[in-house]
PDB file of C-alpha atoms in Angstrom:
ATOM      1  CA  MET A   1     -49.737 -29.860 -90.822  1.00 94.00           C
ATOM      2  CA  LYS A   2     -47.627 -32.872 -89.850  1.00 97.00           C
ATOM      3  CA  GLN A   3     -48.987 -35.010 -87.031  1.00 98.00           C
ATOM      4  CA  TYR A   4     -47.576 -38.030 -85.224  1.00 98.00           C
ATOM      5  CA  VAL A   5     -49.227 -40.361 -82.725  1.00 98.00           C
ATOM      6  CA  VAL A   6     -46.799 -41.773 -80.174  1.00 98.00           C
ATOM      7  CA  ASP A   7     -47.408 -44.273 -77.381  1.00 97.00           C
ATOM      8  CA  ALA A   8     -45.567 -42.779 -74.395  1.00 96.00           C
ATOM      9  CA  PHE A   9     -44.277 -44.733 -71.386  1.00 95.00           C
ATOM     10  CA  ALA A  10     -44.486 -47.847 -73.538  1.00 94.00           C
ATOM     11  CA  ASP A  11     -42.107 -50.429 -74.993  1.00 92.00           C
ATOM     12  CA  ARG A  12     -44.432 -51.348 -77.843  1.00 94.00           C
ATOM     13  CA  VAL A  13     -47.534 -49.988 -79.532  1.00 96.00           C
ATOM     14  CA  PHE A  14     -50.954 -50.364 -77.912  1.00 95.00           C
ATOM     15  CA  GLU A  15     -49.423 -49.874 -74.470  1.00 94.00           C
ATOM     16  CA  GLY A  16     -48.686 -46.749 -72.433  1.00 94.00           C
ATOM     17  CA  ASN A  17     -50.500 -43.511 -73.236  1.00 95.00           C
ATOM     18  CA  PRO A  18     -51.067 -42.358 -76.835  1.00 97.00           C
ATOM     19  CA  ALA A  19     -50.579 -38.678 -77.601  1.00 97.00           C
ATOM     20  CA  ALA A  20     -50.877 -36.784 -80.854  1.00 98.00           C
ATOM     21  CA  VAL A  21     -48.030 -34.372 -81.647  1.00 98.00           C
ATOM     22  CA  CYS A  22     -48.704 -31.616 -84.193  1.00 98.00           C
ATOM     23  CA  LEU A  23     -45.927 -29.524 -85.764  1.00 97.00           C
ATOM     24  CA  PRO A  24     -47.554 -26.459 -87.376  1.00 95.00           C
ATOM     25  CA  GLU A  25     -45.334 -23.731 -88.830  1.00 94.00           C
ATOM     26  CA  ALA A  26     -47.278 -21.091 -86.867  1.00 94.00           C
ATOM     27  CA  TRP A  27     -49.843 -21.235 -84.103  1.00 95.00           C
ATOM     28  CA  PRO A  28     -53.330 -22.230 -85.224  1.00 94.00           C
ATOM     29  CA  SER A  29     -56.198 -20.509 -83.485  1.00 93.00           C
ATOM     30  CA  GLU A  30     -57.391 -22.023 -80.214  1.00 94.00           C
ATOM     31  CA  GLU A  31     -60.604 -23.040 -81.981  1.00 93.00           C
ATOM     32  CA  GLN A  32     -58.560 -24.911 -84.592  1.00 94.00           C
ATOM     33  CA  MET A  33     -56.413 -26.625 -81.962  1.00 96.00           C
ATOM     34  CA  MET A  34     -59.514 -27.703 -80.031  1.00 96.00           C
ATOM     35  CA  ALA A  35     -61.156 -28.991 -83.238  1.00 94.00           C
ATOM     36  CA  ILE A  36     -58.075 -31.090 -84.021  1.00 96.00           C
ATOM     37  CA  THR A  37     -57.903 -32.337 -80.439  1.00 97.00           C
ATOM     38  CA  ARG A  38     -61.526 -33.428 -80.444  1.00 96.00           C
ATOM     39  CA  GLU A  39     -61.065 -35.100 -83.829  1.00 96.00           C
ATOM     40  CA  ASN A  40     -58.093 -37.043 -82.457  1.00 96.00           C
ATOM     41  CA  ASN A  41     -60.157 -37.981 -79.380  1.00 95.00           C
ATOM     42  CA  LEU A  42     -57.052 -38.840 -77.352  1.00 95.00           C
ATOM     43  CA  SER A  43     -56.436 -37.699 -73.784  1.00 92.00           C
ATOM     44  CA  GLU A  44     -53.946 -35.104 -75.097  1.00 96.00           C
ATOM     45  CA  THR A  45     -52.843 -33.477 -78.321  1.00 98.00           C
ATOM     46  CA  ALA A  46     -49.626 -31.432 -78.170  1.00 98.00           C
ATOM     47  CA  PHE A  47     -48.784 -28.557 -80.491  1.00 98.00           C
ATOM     48  CA  VAL A  48     -45.124 -27.602 -80.859  1.00 98.00           C
ATOM     49  CA  VAL A  49     -44.122 -24.398 -82.680  1.00 98.00           C
ATOM     50  CA  ARG A  50     -40.680 -22.879 -83.159  1.00 97.00           C
ATOM     51  CA  GLU A  51     -40.516 -19.292 -81.899  1.00 96.00           C
ATOM     52  CA  GLY A  52     -37.138 -17.906 -82.989  1.00 95.00           C
ATOM     53  CA  GLU A  53     -34.521 -20.104 -81.333  1.00 93.00           C
ATOM     54  CA  GLU A  54     -37.024 -21.686 -78.922  1.00 96.00           C
ATOM     55  CA  LEU A  55     -39.658 -24.371 -79.098  1.00 98.00           C
ATOM     56  CA  ARG A  56     -42.973 -23.764 -77.368  1.00 98.00           C
ATOM     57  CA  ILE A  57     -45.388 -26.531 -76.439  1.00 98.00           C
ATOM     58  CA  ARG A  58     -49.094 -26.403 -75.592  1.00 98.00           C
ATOM     59  CA  TRP A  59     -51.328 -29.290 -74.558  1.00 97.00           C
ATOM     60  CA  PHE A  60     -55.029 -29.751 -75.203  1.00 97.00           C
ATOM     61  CA  THR A  61     -57.494 -32.323 -73.881  1.00 95.00           C
ATOM     62  CA  PRO A  62     -60.979 -32.819 -75.347  1.00 94.00           C
ATOM     63  CA  GLY A  63     -62.134 -30.648 -72.434  1.00 93.00           C
ATOM     64  CA  GLY A  64     -59.704 -27.771 -72.948  1.00 95.00           C
ATOM     65  CA  GLU A  65     -56.104 -26.618 -72.589  1.00 96.00           C
ATOM     66  CA  ILE A  66     -54.044 -27.672 -69.546  1.00 93.00           C
ATOM     67  CA  ASP A  67     -50.893 -26.288 -67.933  1.00 92.00           C
ATOM     68  CA  LEU A  68     -48.761 -29.457 -67.887  1.00 91.00           C
ATOM     69  CA  CYS A  69     -48.821 -32.873 -69.545  1.00 93.00           C
ATOM     70  CA  GLY A  70     -46.099 -35.453 -69.127  1.00 93.00           C
ATOM     71  CA  HIS A  71     -46.860 -38.139 -71.662  1.00 94.00           C
ATOM     72  CA  ALA A  72     -47.509 -35.671 -74.506  1.00 97.00           C
ATOM     73  CA  THR A  73     -44.205 -33.926 -73.675  1.00 96.00           C
ATOM     74  CA  LEU A  74     -42.415 -37.275 -73.807  1.00 97.00           C
ATOM     75  CA  ALA A  75     -44.137 -37.973 -77.137  1.00 98.00           C
ATOM     76  CA  SER A  76     -43.109 -34.533 -78.458  1.00 98.00           C
ATOM     77  CA  ALA A  77     -39.487 -35.123 -77.470  1.00 98.00           C
ATOM     78  CA  TYR A  78     -39.573 -38.512 -79.189  1.00 98.00           C
ATOM     79  CA  VAL A  79     -40.806 -36.838 -82.380  1.00 98.00           C
ATOM     80  CA  TYR A  80     -38.146 -34.130 -82.094  1.00 98.00           C
ATOM     81  CA  PHE A  81     -35.286 -36.603 -81.634  1.00 98.00           C
ATOM     82  CA  ARG A  82     -36.488 -38.921 -84.384  1.00 97.00           C
ATOM     83  CA  PHE A  83     -37.722 -36.521 -87.064  1.00 97.00           C
ATOM     84  CA  VAL A  84     -36.413 -33.014 -86.368  1.00 97.00           C
ATOM     85  CA  ASP A  85     -32.882 -33.309 -84.900  1.00 97.00           C
ATOM     86  CA  PRO A  86     -31.709 -36.930 -84.606  1.00 96.00           C
ATOM     87  CA  ALA A  87     -28.252 -35.828 -83.395  1.00 96.00           C
ATOM     88  CA  ALA A  88     -29.618 -33.897 -80.406  1.00 97.00           C
ATOM     89  CA  GLU A  89     -29.159 -35.224 -76.891  1.00 97.00           C
ATOM     90  CA  ARG A  90     -31.636 -32.835 -75.267  1.00 97.00           C
ATOM     91  CA  VAL A  91     -34.508 -30.558 -76.143  1.00 98.00           C
ATOM     92  CA  THR A  92     -36.159 -27.802 -74.114  1.00 98.00           C
ATOM     93  CA  PHE A  93     -39.781 -26.788 -74.567  1.00 98.00           C
ATOM     94  CA  GLN A  94     -41.084 -23.474 -73.271  1.00 98.00           C
ATOM     95  CA  SER A  95     -44.484 -23.905 -71.656  1.00 96.00           C
ATOM     96  CA  PHE A  96     -47.050 -22.494 -69.252  1.00 93.00           C
ATOM     97  CA  SER A  97     -45.169 -24.435 -66.543  1.00 91.00           C
ATOM     98  CA  GLY A  98     -41.802 -22.945 -67.468  1.00 94.00           C
ATOM     99  CA  PRO A  99     -38.971 -24.549 -69.468  1.00 95.00           C
ATOM    100  CA  LEU A 100     -39.217 -28.343 -69.708  1.00 95.00           C
ATOM    101  CA  THR A 101     -36.074 -30.223 -70.713  1.00 96.00           C
ATOM    102  CA  VAL A 102     -36.030 -33.769 -72.040  1.00 97.00           C
ATOM    103  CA  THR A 103     -32.740 -35.677 -72.355  1.00 97.00           C
ATOM    104  CA  ARG A 104     -31.701 -39.023 -73.718  1.00 96.00           C
ATOM    105  CA  GLU A 105     -30.687 -41.433 -70.930  1.00 93.00           C
ATOM    106  CA  GLY A 106     -29.654 -44.606 -72.719  1.00 90.00           C
ATOM    107  CA  SER A 107     -32.795 -46.098 -74.218  1.00 89.00           C
ATOM    108  CA  LEU A 108     -35.037 -43.863 -72.098  1.00 95.00           C
ATOM    109  CA  LEU A 109     -36.178 -40.265 -72.457  1.00 97.00           C
ATOM    110  CA  ALA A 110     -36.076 -38.325 -69.172  1.00 97.00           C
ATOM    111  CA  MET A 111     -38.196 -35.225 -68.524  1.00 95.00           C
ATOM    112  CA  ASP A 112     -37.377 -32.578 -65.941  1.00 93.00           C
ATOM    113  CA  PHE A 113     -40.662 -31.295 -64.481  1.00 93.00           C
ATOM    114  CA  PRO A 114     -41.743 -29.125 -61.557  1.00 93.00           C
ATOM    115  CA  ALA A 115     -43.173 -30.981 -58.561  1.00 95.00           C
ATOM    116  CA  TYR A 116     -46.584 -29.916 -57.337  1.00 95.00           C
ATOM    117  CA  LYS A 117     -46.751 -28.804 -53.720  1.00 95.00           C
ATOM    118  CA  LEU A 118     -49.070 -31.138 -51.828  1.00 97.00           C
ATOM    119  CA  SER A 119     -51.219 -30.085 -48.883  1.00 98.00           C
ATOM    120  CA  PRO A 120     -53.099 -32.583 -46.705  1.00 98.00           C
ATOM    121  CA  THR A 121     -56.841 -32.369 -47.074  1.00 98.00           C
ATOM    122  CA  GLU A 122     -59.724 -34.014 -45.252  1.00 98.00           C
ATOM    123  CA  VAL A 123     -60.874 -37.429 -46.404  1.00 98.00           C
ATOM    124  CA  THR A 124     -64.564 -36.910 -47.114  1.00 98.00           C
ATOM    125  CA  GLU A 125     -67.609 -39.061 -47.626  1.00 98.00           C
ATOM    126  CA  GLU A 126     -67.739 -37.684 -51.176  1.00 98.00           C
ATOM    127  CA  MET A 127     -64.308 -39.205 -51.907  1.00 98.00           C
ATOM    128  CA  THR A 128     -65.469 -42.524 -50.480  1.00 98.00           C
ATOM    129  CA  ALA A 129     -68.608 -42.417 -52.600  1.00 98.00           C
ATOM    130  CA  VAL A 130     -66.577 -41.827 -55.761  1.00 98.00           C
ATOM    131  CA  LEU A 131     -63.965 -44.509 -55.120  1.00 98.00           C
ATOM    132  CA  GLY A 132     -66.157 -47.112 -53.418  1.00 97.00           C
ATOM    133  CA  LEU A 133     -63.768 -47.323 -50.471  1.00 97.00           C
ATOM    134  CA  ARG A 134     -62.361 -44.860 -47.967  1.00 98.00           C
ATOM    135  CA  PRO A 135     -58.867 -43.477 -48.714  1.00 98.00           C
ATOM    136  CA  ARG A 136     -56.453 -43.543 -45.805  1.00 97.00           C
ATOM    137  CA  GLU A 137     -55.120 -40.104 -46.810  1.00 98.00           C
ATOM    138  CA  ALA A 138     -55.929 -37.326 -49.268  1.00 98.00           C
ATOM    139  CA  TRP A 139     -53.635 -34.606 -50.613  1.00 98.00           C
ATOM    140  CA  LEU A 140     -54.296 -31.656 -52.857  1.00 98.00           C
ATOM    141  CA  GLY A 141     -52.008 -30.019 -55.413  1.00 97.00           C
ATOM    142  CA  ARG A 142     -53.278 -29.132 -58.856  1.00 96.00           C
ATOM    143  CA  ASP A 143     -55.000 -32.518 -58.600  1.00 98.00           C
ATOM    144  CA  LEU A 144     -56.521 -34.629 -55.844  1.00 98.00           C
ATOM    145  CA  LEU A 145     -54.319 -37.519 -54.664  1.00 98.00           C
ATOM    146  CA  CYS A 146     -56.073 -40.299 -52.739  1.00 98.00           C
ATOM    147  CA  VAL A 147     -53.871 -42.865 -50.988  1.00 98.00           C
ATOM    148  CA  LEU A 148     -55.227 -46.406 -50.682  1.00 98.00           C
ATOM    149  CA  ASP A 149     -53.909 -49.339 -48.670  1.00 97.00           C
ATOM    150  CA  ARG A 150     -53.226 -52.087 -51.222  1.00 97.00           C
ATOM    151  CA  PRO A 151     -52.277 -52.351 -54.925  1.00 97.00           C
ATOM    152  CA  GLU A 152     -55.440 -54.311 -55.622  1.00 97.00           C
ATOM    153  CA  ASP A 153     -57.496 -51.454 -54.187  1.00 98.00           C
ATOM    154  CA  VAL A 154     -56.166 -49.393 -57.096  1.00 98.00           C
ATOM    155  CA  THR A 155     -56.395 -52.011 -59.827  1.00 97.00           C
ATOM    156  CA  ASP A 156     -59.952 -53.021 -58.863  1.00 97.00           C
ATOM    157  CA  LEU A 157     -61.348 -49.468 -58.725  1.00 97.00           C
ATOM    158  CA  LYS A 158     -64.621 -48.775 -60.503  1.00 97.00           C
ATOM    159  CA  PRO A 159     -65.071 -45.094 -59.636  1.00 97.00           C
ATOM    160  CA  ASP A 160     -68.282 -43.148 -60.041  1.00 97.00           C
ATOM    161  CA  LEU A 161     -66.920 -40.494 -62.399  1.00 96.00           C
ATOM    162  CA  GLY A 162     -70.129 -38.496 -62.415  1.00 96.00           C
ATOM    163  CA  LYS A 163     -69.707 -37.863 -58.694  1.00 97.00           C
ATOM    164  CA  ALA A 164     -65.990 -37.165 -59.233  1.00 97.00           C
ATOM    165  CA  LEU A 165     -66.919 -33.914 -60.954  1.00 97.00           C
ATOM    166  CA  ASP A 166     -67.692 -32.466 -57.518  1.00 96.00           C
ATOM    167  CA  LEU A 167     -64.356 -33.383 -55.916  1.00 98.00           C
ATOM    168  CA  PRO A 168     -61.589 -30.786 -55.507  1.00 98.00           C
ATOM    169  CA  GLY A 169     -58.648 -30.769 -57.896  1.00 97.00           C
ATOM    170  CA  LEU A 170     -58.447 -31.005 -61.665  1.00 96.00           C
ATOM    171  CA  LEU A 171     -57.585 -34.717 -61.959  1.00 97.00           C
ATOM    172  CA  LEU A 172     -58.173 -37.561 -59.522  1.00 98.00           C
ATOM    173  CA  HIS A 173     -55.269 -39.907 -58.736  1.00 98.00           C
ATOM    174  CA  ALA A 174     -55.568 -43.088 -56.687  1.00 98.00           C
ATOM    175  CA  THR A 175     -52.308 -44.623 -55.506  1.00 98.00           C
ATOM    176  CA  ALA A 176     -51.060 -47.393 -53.227  1.00 98.00           C
ATOM    177  CA  PRO A 177     -47.760 -49.110 -52.365  1.00 98.00           C
ATOM    178  CA  GLY A 178     -46.353 -51.323 -55.097  1.00 96.00           C
ATOM    179  CA  THR A 179     -45.166 -54.915 -55.070  1.00 92.00           C
ATOM    180  CA  GLY A 180     -41.880 -56.526 -56.119  1.00 91.00           C
ATOM    181  CA  GLU A 181     -39.702 -54.059 -58.038  1.00 92.00           C
ATOM    182  CA  THR A 182     -42.504 -51.499 -58.247  1.00 97.00           C
ATOM    183  CA  ASP A 183     -42.556 -48.855 -55.505  1.00 98.00           C
ATOM    184  CA  CYS A 184     -46.074 -47.574 -56.177  1.00 98.00           C
ATOM    185  CA  VAL A 185     -49.090 -48.155 -58.375  1.00 98.00           C
ATOM    186  CA  SER A 186     -51.679 -45.624 -59.469  1.00 98.00           C
ATOM    187  CA  ARG A 187     -54.575 -44.815 -61.728  1.00 98.00           C
ATOM    188  CA  THR A 188     -55.706 -41.414 -62.999  1.00 98.00           C
ATOM    189  CA  PHE A 189     -59.222 -40.181 -63.798  1.00 98.00           C
ATOM    190  CA  ALA A 190     -60.007 -36.881 -65.513  1.00 96.00           C
ATOM    191  CA  PRO A 191     -63.762 -36.476 -66.085  1.00 96.00           C
ATOM    192  CA  LYS A 192     -63.436 -32.684 -65.737  1.00 96.00           C
ATOM    193  CA  LEU A 193     -61.349 -32.799 -68.929  1.00 92.00           C
ATOM    194  CA  CYS A 194     -63.736 -35.190 -70.711  1.00 92.00           C
ATOM    195  CA  VAL A 195     -61.275 -38.074 -70.189  1.00 91.00           C
ATOM    196  CA  ASP A 196     -62.578 -40.965 -68.099  1.00 95.00           C
ATOM    197  CA  GLU A 197     -59.192 -42.580 -67.394  1.00 96.00           C
ATOM    198  CA  ASP A 198     -55.785 -41.286 -68.452  1.00 94.00           C
ATOM    199  CA  PRO A 199     -53.778 -44.448 -69.265  1.00 95.00           C
ATOM    200  CA  VAL A 200     -50.409 -43.106 -67.989  1.00 95.00           C
ATOM    201  CA  CYS A 201     -50.235 -39.619 -66.482  1.00 94.00           C
ATOM    202  CA  GLY A 202     -46.890 -37.827 -66.338  1.00 94.00           C
ATOM    203  CA  SER A 203     -48.129 -34.686 -64.600  1.00 94.00           C
ATOM    204  CA  GLY A 204     -49.942 -36.936 -62.138  1.00 96.00           C
ATOM    205  CA  HIS A 205     -46.573 -38.353 -61.123  1.00 97.00           C
ATOM    206  CA  CYS A 206     -45.492 -34.819 -60.253  1.00 96.00           C
ATOM    207  CA  HIS A 207     -47.900 -35.441 -57.351  1.00 98.00           C
ATOM    208  CA  ILE A 208     -47.441 -39.199 -56.900  1.00 98.00           C
ATOM    209  CA  ALA A 209     -43.622 -39.397 -57.003  1.00 98.00           C
ATOM    210  CA  PRO A 210     -43.000 -36.639 -54.401  1.00 97.00           C
ATOM    211  CA  TYR A 211     -45.549 -38.269 -52.076  1.00 98.00           C
ATOM    212  CA  TRP A 212     -43.926 -41.709 -52.222  1.00 98.00           C
ATOM    213  CA  ALA A 213     -40.356 -40.364 -52.181  1.00 98.00           C
ATOM    214  CA  GLU A 214     -41.193 -38.732 -48.851  1.00 97.00           C
ATOM    215  CA  ARG A 215     -43.066 -41.740 -47.467  1.00 97.00           C
ATOM    216  CA  LEU A 216     -40.521 -44.343 -48.528  1.00 97.00           C
ATOM    217  CA  GLY A 217     -37.456 -42.209 -47.834  1.00 96.00           C
ATOM    218  CA  LYS A 218     -35.995 -42.798 -51.306  1.00 95.00           C
ATOM    219  CA  PRO A 219     -35.571 -40.265 -54.121  1.00 96.00           C
ATOM    220  CA  GLU A 220     -35.697 -42.808 -56.969  1.00 97.00           C
ATOM    221  CA  LEU A 221     -38.872 -44.729 -57.633  1.00 97.00           C
ATOM    222  CA  ARG A 222     -40.193 -47.248 -60.099  1.00 97.00           C
ATOM    223  CA  ALA A 223     -43.859 -46.465 -60.660  1.00 97.00           C
ATOM    224  CA  TYR A 224     -46.534 -48.400 -62.498  1.00 97.00           C
ATOM    225  CA  GLN A 225     -49.786 -46.949 -63.822  1.00 97.00           C
ATOM    226  CA  ALA A 226     -52.295 -49.774 -63.618  1.00 96.00           C
ATOM    227  CA  SER A 227     -54.701 -48.785 -66.388  1.00 95.00           C
ATOM    228  CA  ARG A 228     -55.867 -51.291 -68.989  1.00 93.00           C
ATOM    229  CA  ARG A 229     -52.988 -50.247 -71.276  1.00 94.00           C
ATOM    230  CA  GLY A 230     -50.474 -49.969 -68.434  1.00 92.00           C
ATOM    231  CA  GLY A 231     -47.230 -48.019 -68.291  1.00 94.00           C
ATOM    232  CA  GLU A 232     -43.970 -47.786 -66.354  1.00 94.00           C
ATOM    233  CA  LEU A 233     -42.243 -44.619 -65.179  1.00 96.00           C
ATOM    234  CA  PHE A 234     -38.803 -44.220 -63.644  1.00 97.00           C
ATOM    235  CA  CYS A 235     -39.010 -41.262 -61.255  1.00 97.00           C
ATOM    236  CA  ARG A 236     -36.355 -39.249 -59.453  1.00 97.00           C
ATOM    237  CA  VAL A 237     -37.308 -36.513 -56.988  1.00 97.00           C
ATOM    238  CA  SER A 238     -34.838 -33.712 -56.286  1.00 96.00           C
ATOM    239  CA  GLY A 239     -36.104 -30.754 -54.287  1.00 93.00           C
ATOM    240  CA  GLN A 240     -38.932 -29.126 -56.206  1.00 94.00           C
ATOM    241  CA  ARG A 241     -38.222 -31.001 -59.440  1.00 95.00           C
ATOM    242  CA  VAL A 242     -39.206 -34.451 -60.661  1.00 96.00           C
ATOM    243  CA  SER A 243     -37.453 -36.450 -63.381  1.00 96.00           C
ATOM    244  CA  LEU A 244     -39.805 -38.796 -65.217  1.00 96.00           C
ATOM    245  CA  ALA A 245     -38.206 -41.284 -67.610  1.00 97.00           C
ATOM    246  CA  GLY A 246     -39.751 -43.799 -69.939  1.00 96.00           C
ATOM    247  CA  ASN A 247     -39.820 -45.282 -73.407  1.00 96.00           C
ATOM    248  CA  ALA A 248     -41.931 -44.205 -76.371  1.00 97.00           C
ATOM    249  CA  VAL A 249     -42.860 -45.824 -79.675  1.00 97.00           C
ATOM    250  CA  LEU A 250     -44.303 -44.433 -82.901  1.00 98.00           C
ATOM    251  CA  TYR A 251     -47.803 -45.541 -83.828  1.00 98.00           C
ATOM    252  CA  SER A 252     -48.529 -43.353 -86.866  1.00 98.00           C
ATOM    253  CA  GLU A 253     -47.563 -40.294 -88.866  1.00 97.00           C
ATOM    254  CA  SER A 254     -49.950 -38.286 -91.014  1.00 97.00           C
ATOM    255  CA  ILE A 255     -50.772 -34.958 -92.646  1.00 96.00           C
ATOM    256  CA  ILE A 256     -53.770 -32.967 -91.424  1.00 94.00           C
ATOM    257  CA  ARG A 257     -55.509 -31.473 -94.448  1.00 88.00           C
ATOM    258  CA  VAL A 258     -58.569 -29.712 -93.055  1.00 75.00           C
ATOM    259  CA  PRO A 259     -59.353 -26.385 -94.831  1.00 71.00           C
ATOM    260  CA  ASP A 260     -59.307 -23.363 -92.543  1.00 65.00           C
ATOM    261  CA  ASP A 261     -62.908 -22.504 -93.348  1.00 64.00           C
ATOM    262  CA  LEU A 262     -64.062 -25.822 -91.881  1.00 57.00           C
ATOM    263  CA  LEU A 263     -62.465 -25.162 -88.486  1.00 55.00           C
TER     264      LEU A 263
END
């Protein structure tokens, strides 16, 4: 099975968010996909299989399968454009979240994703205990979005991830207004998926971008994920859809040669 590791939302290797992209000829079992994912030990491993005229994508974290992953979709599109169909200008993946289209936009790859519907939720003492400071707002979609006052509140976070297991939502996002050319900054934590911090989270920006587009009154945003690796996303919100654009770079390509009886 061919596998690539791509740094998504990055201009060079060792930045952005690394994802493994596997291209099996047919679907492995879920046990096999989880074994490969845990062996990779990245926040996500994507599996892309051709089904007739369509491509289907599935995403796995070390803690299990998820319904949407931005950076691994960007990485999969990069692999498709570079190794499968270099002449293509767009690719559509069928997924649990519906069809996801990625297009070339100059030097960037732009993904068309569904926006998560956000509902206000009470700021609790449990949230404060996890983050070490009290959010000014909290919103719930698939994930929990906590809004902080200053960029440095986000960058300086040292959350108690053990306590985060008891918070609502699948992932935990902390965000604040940006500075300079950046409209917002954020960090993403996913202890429920056995990932302490997701370096750059595409699906998280399906929460973050709609929030800031509404607050700032602008549909186009420049977002920065302030993890140790760091990553930049160019976001455009249109109704119930979010376009997330960024760069990607190839880190490695390999062949997985594990016998079936060992999985």
